[in-house]
Amino acid sequence: DYVMGAPPSRTTPEGQPWNYAVLDPRQLDPSNPGPARSLFLARVDKMFDEFDVLRIDHPHGLVCPWVYRPSQVDPLYAVQHGARLFDSPNLPDHPGLARFAIVTADQLRTNVARYADDWVDNLRPEQIDRYAVLIDVMVDSALRHGKDRRALVCEILSTLPRPLAAVLDRHGLGRFRVVQKANLDDPSDVYRPENARPEDWIMVGNHDTSPIWRLVKTWHNTDRGPAWAAYLAPRLGLPVEQLRTSPGLLAHAIFAVMFASAAENVSVFFTDLFGFDEPYNTPGTISDDNWSLRLTRDFAEDYRRRLAHDGALNLPKALALAFAARPPEFQRAHADLSARLGALATRVQHGEVSAT
């Protein structure tokens, strides 16, 4: 009598009532596997037979899923008052979940919301084993197919509950760092480039965000543009006023600090690469425009025109700028490469070299 959704979060404060079916927890035990685990394994094996990398959308759904009753009239109210399937040993409004609990009541921090990342205060190794059952299946499948653990890309945005963090650490998997969402007033914010770890995936934006080229144009009418300019200028050795008055340079500087971060995996969504202003998807809306944006037949020529006006990603330029954010000894060791990238960036912008 439960379905899966997403709890309230920084990304979607009202939560998301997905109405997804939930795998029967009683059938997931590796020592006594049931049809639910077999179904999941078959699907993962089929995907690794056909694809090189799998992107796991909201992996908390495989570790500590947020569930709610679909029988309530208002789905949003229902999902907002749901609970985590394995983290609810004693909730009076969800007594039926107690039998599935992995943690005990004394391991919970009841002074925070039950969907908070630190609702679970601590975990024992044997509990992490139980939380990790489905991710273990995916990692095992990847290895059996001759792939690395990094063939699993975990789309973790604003929700990273402690059980999920523990399972990712178990396998050396990282999270998403969406740089455009960074809170520049909070040095510990998860989206700031300097907080990225080697196993993470860093990106300026993704399918659910506005293209960076659209944002830098609007930021100049708000406090956001000057804040980013003040953040980037000392890191890249660029004049703050030049960053404040040049949207194209500001965008490339944001790419540069992303490339200079510790993250070993960089993702550039096609709208951010080709200089689009149109969003690919507007979350929480139903529209024929969502998911329908495509490159045109003359995309290469369109890209060249945008590059000429600093309106699309000039990759050599972003990489050349990134050198300034690295330690002095790194810059000295790679001075020739930095100079060649800078020269190449100029040729790309002038159309002397094909950017594609």
Short mmCIF file of C-alpha atoms in Angstrom, two decimals:
data_model
loop_
_atom_site.label_atom_id
_atom_site.label_comp_id
_atom_site.label_asym_id
_atom_site.label_seq_id
_atom_site.Cartn_x
_atom_site.Cartn_y
_atom_site.Cartn_z
CA ASP A 1 0.00 0.00 0.00
CA TYR A 2 2.96 2.34 -0.62
CA VAL A 3 4.49 3.94 -3.71
CA MET A 4 7.76 5.81 -4.20
CA GLY A 5 8.34 9.52 -4.69
CA ALA A 6 10.85 12.23 -3.85
CA PRO A 7 10.71 14.09 -0.53
CA PRO A 8 10.81 17.86 -0.19
CA SER A 9 14.31 19.11 -1.03
CA ARG A 10 16.30 22.16 -2.02
CA THR A 11 15.64 21.37 -5.68
CA THR A 12 11.89 20.71 -5.29
CA PRO A 13 10.64 22.03 -1.91
CA GLU A 14 7.14 20.62 -2.42
CA GLY A 15 8.34 17.05 -3.13
CA GLN A 16 7.51 14.87 -6.14
CA PRO A 17 4.69 12.27 -6.05
CA TRP A 18 6.07 9.88 -8.66
CA ASN A 19 3.59 7.07 -7.91
CA TYR A 20 6.32 4.50 -8.71
CA ALA A 21 5.96 0.89 -7.62
CA VAL A 22 8.27 -0.26 -4.81
CA LEU A 23 10.30 -3.46 -4.90
CA ASP A 24 9.23 -5.84 -2.12
CA PRO A 25 11.95 -5.50 0.57
CA ARG A 26 11.37 -9.12 1.65
CA GLN A 27 12.58 -10.33 -1.76
CA LEU A 28 15.89 -8.43 -1.87
CA ASP A 29 17.98 -10.43 0.63
CA PRO A 30 21.05 -11.78 -1.25
CA SER A 31 21.08 -14.90 0.95
CA ASN A 32 17.48 -15.68 -0.01
CA PRO A 33 16.72 -13.73 -3.19
CA GLY A 34 13.18 -13.44 -4.46
CA PRO A 35 11.62 -12.38 -7.77
CA ALA A 36 12.06 -8.66 -7.06
CA ARG A 37 15.85 -8.97 -6.85
CA SER A 38 15.91 -11.29 -9.87
CA LEU A 39 13.89 -8.78 -11.91
CA PHE A 40 16.21 -5.95 -10.93
CA LEU A 41 19.32 -7.98 -11.76
CA ALA A 42 17.92 -8.98 -15.17
CA ARG A 43 17.19 -5.37 -16.05
CA VAL A 44 20.65 -4.16 -15.02
CA ASP A 45 22.36 -6.97 -16.94
CA LYS A 46 20.31 -6.14 -20.04
CA MET A 47 21.31 -2.48 -19.84
CA PHE A 48 25.01 -3.31 -19.44
CA ASP A 49 24.71 -5.66 -22.43
CA GLU A 50 23.63 -2.67 -24.51
CA PHE A 51 25.24 0.44 -23.00
CA ASP A 52 28.65 1.53 -21.73
CA VAL A 53 27.47 3.66 -18.79
CA LEU A 54 24.32 3.74 -16.69
CA ARG A 55 23.00 6.93 -15.12
CA ILE A 56 21.04 6.27 -11.93
CA ASP A 57 18.32 8.85 -11.53
CA HIS A 58 17.76 9.67 -7.82
CA PRO A 59 19.74 6.70 -6.41
CA HIS A 60 18.25 7.21 -2.96
CA GLY A 61 15.31 5.30 -4.44
CA LEU A 62 17.53 2.20 -4.57
CA VAL A 63 18.99 2.63 -1.07
CA CYS A 64 16.51 4.40 1.20
CA PRO A 65 13.41 5.10 -0.91
CA TRP A 66 10.94 7.77 0.14
CA VAL A 67 7.47 6.19 0.16
CA TYR A 68 3.93 7.44 0.69
CA ARG A 69 0.37 6.15 0.56
CA PRO A 70 -1.26 6.61 -2.87
CA SER A 71 -4.74 6.32 -1.38
CA GLN A 72 -4.76 9.89 -0.06
CA VAL A 73 -6.71 12.45 -2.07
CA ASP A 74 -3.90 15.01 -2.40
CA PRO A 75 -0.70 13.40 -3.80
CA LEU A 76 1.47 16.37 -2.80
CA TYR A 77 0.23 16.22 0.79
CA ALA A 78 0.80 12.48 0.79
CA VAL A 79 4.38 12.67 -0.46
CA GLN A 80 5.22 15.55 1.89
CA HIS A 81 4.09 13.39 4.82
CA GLY A 82 5.74 10.19 3.64
CA ALA A 83 8.74 8.44 5.15
CA ARG A 84 11.88 6.54 4.20
CA LEU A 85 11.11 2.86 3.81
CA PHE A 86 14.10 1.58 5.81
CA ASP A 87 14.50 4.53 8.21
CA SER A 88 11.14 4.46 9.98
CA PRO A 89 11.18 2.13 13.00
CA ASN A 90 8.69 4.05 15.12
CA LEU A 91 6.65 6.62 13.19
CA PRO A 92 3.08 6.83 14.52
CA ASP A 93 1.67 7.80 11.11
CA HIS A 94 3.49 4.94 9.34
CA PRO A 95 3.41 1.98 11.76
CA GLY A 96 3.48 -0.54 8.91
CA LEU A 97 7.02 0.49 7.94
CA ALA A 98 8.54 -0.60 11.25
CA ARG A 99 9.00 -4.19 10.09
CA PHE A 100 11.23 -3.03 7.22
CA ALA A 101 13.43 -0.72 9.32
CA ILE A 102 17.19 -1.22 9.08
CA VAL A 103 18.01 1.39 11.72
CA THR A 104 16.69 1.56 15.27
CA ALA A 105 14.99 4.49 16.96
CA ASP A 106 18.11 5.46 18.90
CA GLN A 107 19.97 5.99 15.60
CA LEU A 108 17.60 8.74 14.47
CA ARG A 109 17.85 12.50 14.94
CA THR A 110 14.24 13.36 15.63
CA ASN A 111 14.98 17.09 15.91
CA VAL A 112 15.25 17.31 12.09
CA ALA A 113 12.73 16.58 9.34
CA ARG A 114 12.43 12.89 8.52
CA TYR A 115 13.54 13.62 4.94
CA ALA A 116 16.68 15.49 6.10
CA ASP A 117 20.01 14.04 5.01
CA ASP A 118 21.03 13.56 8.66
CA TRP A 119 17.77 11.98 9.88
CA VAL A 120 19.84 8.82 10.34
CA ASP A 121 22.65 9.76 12.73
CA ASN A 122 24.97 6.75 12.45
CA LEU A 123 25.21 3.33 10.84
CA ARG A 124 26.86 0.02 11.63
CA PRO A 125 28.71 -1.93 8.89
CA GLU A 126 26.09 -4.68 8.78
CA GLN A 127 23.37 -2.06 8.28
CA ILE A 128 25.26 -0.53 5.35
CA ASP A 129 25.37 -4.05 3.86
CA ARG A 130 21.57 -4.13 3.88
CA TYR A 131 21.16 -0.65 2.45
CA ALA A 132 23.63 -1.48 -0.32
CA VAL A 133 21.86 -4.54 -1.73
CA LEU A 134 20.67 -3.02 -5.02
CA ILE A 135 23.72 -0.83 -5.66
CA ASP A 136 25.85 -3.94 -4.99
CA VAL A 137 23.87 -5.70 -7.73
CA MET A 138 24.62 -2.88 -10.17
CA VAL A 139 28.33 -2.77 -9.31
CA ASP A 140 28.61 -6.56 -9.64
CA SER A 141 26.89 -6.41 -13.03
CA ALA A 142 29.24 -3.66 -14.22
CA LEU A 143 32.31 -5.67 -13.21
CA ARG A 144 30.96 -8.86 -14.82
CA HIS A 145 30.53 -6.90 -18.05
CA GLY A 146 34.16 -5.81 -17.94
CA LYS A 147 33.44 -2.26 -16.84
CA ASP A 148 34.70 0.00 -14.08
CA ARG A 149 32.60 1.02 -11.08
CA ARG A 150 32.52 4.48 -12.63
CA ALA A 151 30.24 3.04 -15.30
CA LEU A 152 27.57 3.93 -12.73
CA VAL A 153 26.81 7.66 -12.75
CA CYS A 154 24.71 8.74 -9.76
CA GLU A 155 22.46 11.74 -10.32
CA ILE A 156 22.50 13.06 -6.78
CA LEU A 157 21.40 16.66 -6.63
CA SER A 158 20.16 18.08 -3.34
CA THR A 159 19.22 14.84 -1.56
CA LEU A 160 22.05 12.73 -0.13
CA PRO A 161 20.77 10.88 2.98
CA ARG A 162 23.39 9.32 5.23
CA PRO A 163 22.60 5.72 4.17
CA LEU A 164 23.07 6.65 0.50
CA ALA A 165 26.34 8.48 1.27
CA ALA A 166 27.61 5.39 3.09
CA VAL A 167 26.76 3.10 0.16
CA LEU A 168 28.45 5.41 -2.34
CA ASP A 169 31.57 5.58 -0.18
CA ARG A 170 31.56 1.78 -0.08
CA HIS A 171 32.00 1.72 -3.88
CA GLY A 172 33.92 4.96 -4.44
CA LEU A 173 31.03 6.57 -6.33
CA GLY A 174 30.43 10.31 -6.40
CA ARG A 175 27.58 12.78 -6.75
CA PHE A 176 26.58 15.55 -9.15
CA ARG A 177 27.92 19.08 -8.57
CA VAL A 178 25.77 21.54 -10.54
CA VAL A 179 27.90 24.68 -10.45
CA GLN A 180 25.24 27.19 -11.53
CA LYS A 181 23.27 26.34 -8.35
CA ALA A 182 26.15 27.17 -6.00
CA ASN A 183 25.40 29.27 -2.94
CA LEU A 184 28.31 31.71 -3.02
CA ASP A 185 27.56 32.86 0.54
CA ASP A 186 28.12 29.38 1.98
CA PRO A 187 31.68 28.00 1.73
CA SER A 188 30.40 24.49 2.50
CA ASP A 189 27.73 24.47 -0.21
CA VAL A 190 27.73 21.18 -2.15
CA TYR A 191 27.60 22.86 -5.56
CA ARG A 192 30.68 25.06 -5.14
CA PRO A 193 33.48 23.74 -7.41
CA GLU A 194 36.09 23.74 -4.65
CA ASN A 195 34.01 21.22 -2.68
CA ALA A 196 34.00 18.62 -5.47
CA ARG A 197 35.82 15.34 -4.87
CA PRO A 198 37.66 13.25 -7.49
CA GLU A 199 34.84 10.69 -7.76
CA ASP A 200 32.18 13.37 -8.42
CA TRP A 201 30.60 14.50 -11.67
CA ILE A 202 30.76 18.27 -12.10
CA MET A 203 28.69 20.28 -14.57
CA VAL A 204 27.56 23.84 -15.20
CA GLY A 205 24.01 22.60 -15.71
CA ASN A 206 21.95 19.62 -16.82
CA HIS A 207 18.68 18.77 -18.54
CA ASP A 208 16.60 20.41 -15.78
CA THR A 209 18.42 23.76 -15.55
CA SER A 210 18.55 26.93 -17.61
CA PRO A 211 21.47 27.09 -20.07
CA ILE A 212 24.37 29.07 -18.64
CA TRP A 213 24.20 31.50 -21.57
CA ARG A 214 20.67 32.46 -20.61
CA LEU A 215 21.62 32.85 -16.96
CA VAL A 216 24.65 35.11 -17.42
CA LYS A 217 22.52 37.54 -19.42
CA THR A 218 19.88 37.76 -16.69
CA TRP A 219 22.36 37.80 -13.80
CA HIS A 220 23.63 41.23 -14.81
CA ASN A 221 20.28 42.67 -13.73
CA THR A 222 20.52 41.02 -10.32
CA ASP A 223 23.03 40.56 -7.51
CA ARG A 224 23.98 37.17 -8.94
CA GLY A 225 26.28 38.47 -11.68
CA PRO A 226 28.41 40.70 -9.40
CA ALA A 227 28.56 37.89 -6.82
CA TRP A 228 29.90 35.43 -9.40
CA ALA A 229 32.36 38.03 -10.70
CA ALA A 230 33.68 38.61 -7.17
CA TYR A 231 33.96 34.86 -6.63
CA LEU A 232 35.76 34.13 -9.92
CA ALA A 233 38.11 37.11 -10.24
CA PRO A 234 40.66 36.12 -7.55
CA ARG A 235 40.52 32.45 -8.53
CA LEU A 236 41.31 33.09 -12.20
CA GLY A 237 43.31 36.33 -12.01
CA LEU A 238 40.73 38.20 -14.08
CA PRO A 239 39.55 41.80 -13.55
CA VAL A 240 36.29 41.74 -11.62
CA GLU A 241 34.82 44.60 -13.71
CA GLN A 242 35.52 42.71 -16.94
CA LEU A 243 33.63 39.71 -15.58
CA ARG A 244 30.74 41.91 -14.50
CA THR A 245 30.34 43.50 -17.93
CA SER A 246 31.02 40.54 -20.22
CA PRO A 247 28.46 37.72 -20.03
CA GLY A 248 30.51 35.56 -22.42
CA LEU A 249 33.64 35.85 -20.30
CA LEU A 250 31.66 35.19 -17.14
CA ALA A 251 30.26 31.96 -18.61
CA HIS A 252 33.72 30.78 -19.69
CA ALA A 253 35.12 31.63 -16.25
CA ILE A 254 32.46 29.44 -14.63
CA PHE A 255 33.43 26.60 -16.98
CA ALA A 256 37.08 27.24 -16.07
CA VAL A 257 36.64 26.81 -12.29
CA MET A 258 34.66 23.66 -13.03
CA PHE A 259 37.52 22.22 -15.10
CA ALA A 260 40.02 23.26 -12.41
CA SER A 261 38.16 21.41 -9.65
CA ALA A 262 39.18 18.08 -8.14
CA ALA A 263 36.34 16.24 -9.93
CA GLU A 264 37.68 13.75 -12.47
CA ASN A 265 34.39 13.52 -14.38
CA VAL A 266 33.06 16.55 -16.27
CA SER A 267 29.69 16.69 -18.01
CA VAL A 268 28.66 19.43 -20.45
CA PHE A 269 25.01 19.39 -21.50
CA PHE A 270 24.47 20.16 -25.18
CA THR A 271 22.61 23.44 -24.52
CA ASP A 272 25.63 24.71 -22.56
CA LEU A 273 28.05 23.52 -25.26
CA PHE A 274 26.27 25.07 -28.24
CA GLY A 275 25.19 28.35 -26.64
CA PHE A 276 21.44 27.77 -26.45
CA ASP A 277 19.16 30.11 -24.51
CA GLU A 278 16.19 27.72 -24.58
CA PRO A 279 15.81 25.26 -21.70
CA TYR A 280 15.56 21.57 -22.48
CA ASN A 281 13.11 20.82 -19.66
CA THR A 282 11.31 23.00 -17.12
CA PRO A 283 10.85 20.81 -14.03
CA GLY A 284 7.39 20.58 -12.53
CA THR A 285 5.64 21.65 -15.74
CA ILE A 286 3.75 19.80 -18.47
CA SER A 287 4.51 21.21 -21.90
CA ASP A 288 5.09 19.97 -25.43
CA ASP A 289 8.28 22.04 -25.38
CA ASN A 290 9.81 19.92 -22.62
CA TRP A 291 12.34 17.31 -23.80
CA SER A 292 11.85 18.35 -27.45
CA LEU A 293 14.77 20.75 -28.07
CA ARG A 294 17.13 19.48 -30.80
CA LEU A 295 20.12 20.64 -32.78
CA THR A 296 19.25 21.95 -36.23
CA ARG A 297 20.77 20.63 -39.45
CA ASP A 298 23.06 23.66 -39.65
CA PHE A 299 24.20 23.31 -36.03
CA ALA A 300 27.92 23.51 -36.93
CA GLU A 301 27.52 26.86 -38.70
CA ASP A 302 25.24 28.14 -35.93
CA TYR A 303 27.86 27.11 -33.38
CA ARG A 304 30.58 28.96 -35.32
CA ARG A 305 28.48 32.14 -35.36
CA ARG A 306 27.90 31.97 -31.61
CA LEU A 307 31.59 31.36 -30.93
CA ALA A 308 32.50 34.51 -32.84
CA HIS A 309 30.53 36.56 -30.31
CA ASP A 310 31.65 34.58 -27.23
CA GLY A 311 28.16 33.07 -27.04
CA ALA A 312 28.95 29.34 -26.93
CA LEU A 313 31.54 27.17 -25.19
CA ASN A 314 34.99 27.77 -26.66
CA LEU A 315 36.56 24.74 -25.00
CA PRO A 316 40.23 25.78 -25.48
CA LYS A 317 39.40 29.16 -23.93
CA ALA A 318 37.78 27.61 -20.84
CA LEU A 319 40.70 25.21 -20.42
CA ALA A 320 43.26 27.99 -20.82
CA LEU A 321 41.48 30.06 -18.17
CA ALA A 322 41.39 27.03 -15.88
CA PHE A 323 45.19 26.94 -15.64
CA ALA A 324 45.11 30.16 -13.58
CA ALA A 325 43.11 28.36 -10.88
CA ARG A 326 45.74 25.65 -10.44
CA PRO A 327 48.81 25.86 -8.16
CA PRO A 328 51.83 27.87 -9.43
CA GLU A 329 53.97 24.76 -9.86
CA PHE A 330 51.26 23.24 -12.09
CA GLN A 331 51.12 26.42 -14.17
CA ARG A 332 54.89 26.46 -14.61
CA ALA A 333 55.03 22.79 -15.56
CA HIS A 334 52.35 23.24 -18.23
CA ALA A 335 53.01 26.80 -19.40
CA ASP A 336 53.51 25.71 -23.01
CA LEU A 337 50.20 23.84 -23.12
CA SER A 338 48.41 26.81 -21.56
CA ALA A 339 49.86 29.15 -24.20
CA ARG A 340 48.90 26.79 -27.03
CA LEU A 341 45.35 26.51 -25.71
CA GLY A 342 45.08 30.29 -25.53
CA ALA A 343 46.25 30.62 -29.14
CA LEU A 344 43.87 27.88 -30.26
CA ALA A 345 40.97 29.59 -28.47
CA THR A 346 41.59 32.76 -30.49
CA ARG A 347 41.67 30.83 -33.75
CA VAL A 348 38.45 29.01 -32.87
CA GLN A 349 36.70 32.30 -32.05
CA HIS A 350 37.83 33.82 -35.35
CA GLY A 351 36.63 30.80 -37.30
CA GLU A 352 40.13 29.80 -38.43
CA VAL A 353 39.77 26.35 -36.88
CA SER A 354 36.62 24.25 -36.78
CA ALA A 355 35.37 23.97 -33.21
CA THR A 356 33.58 20.74 -34.05
#
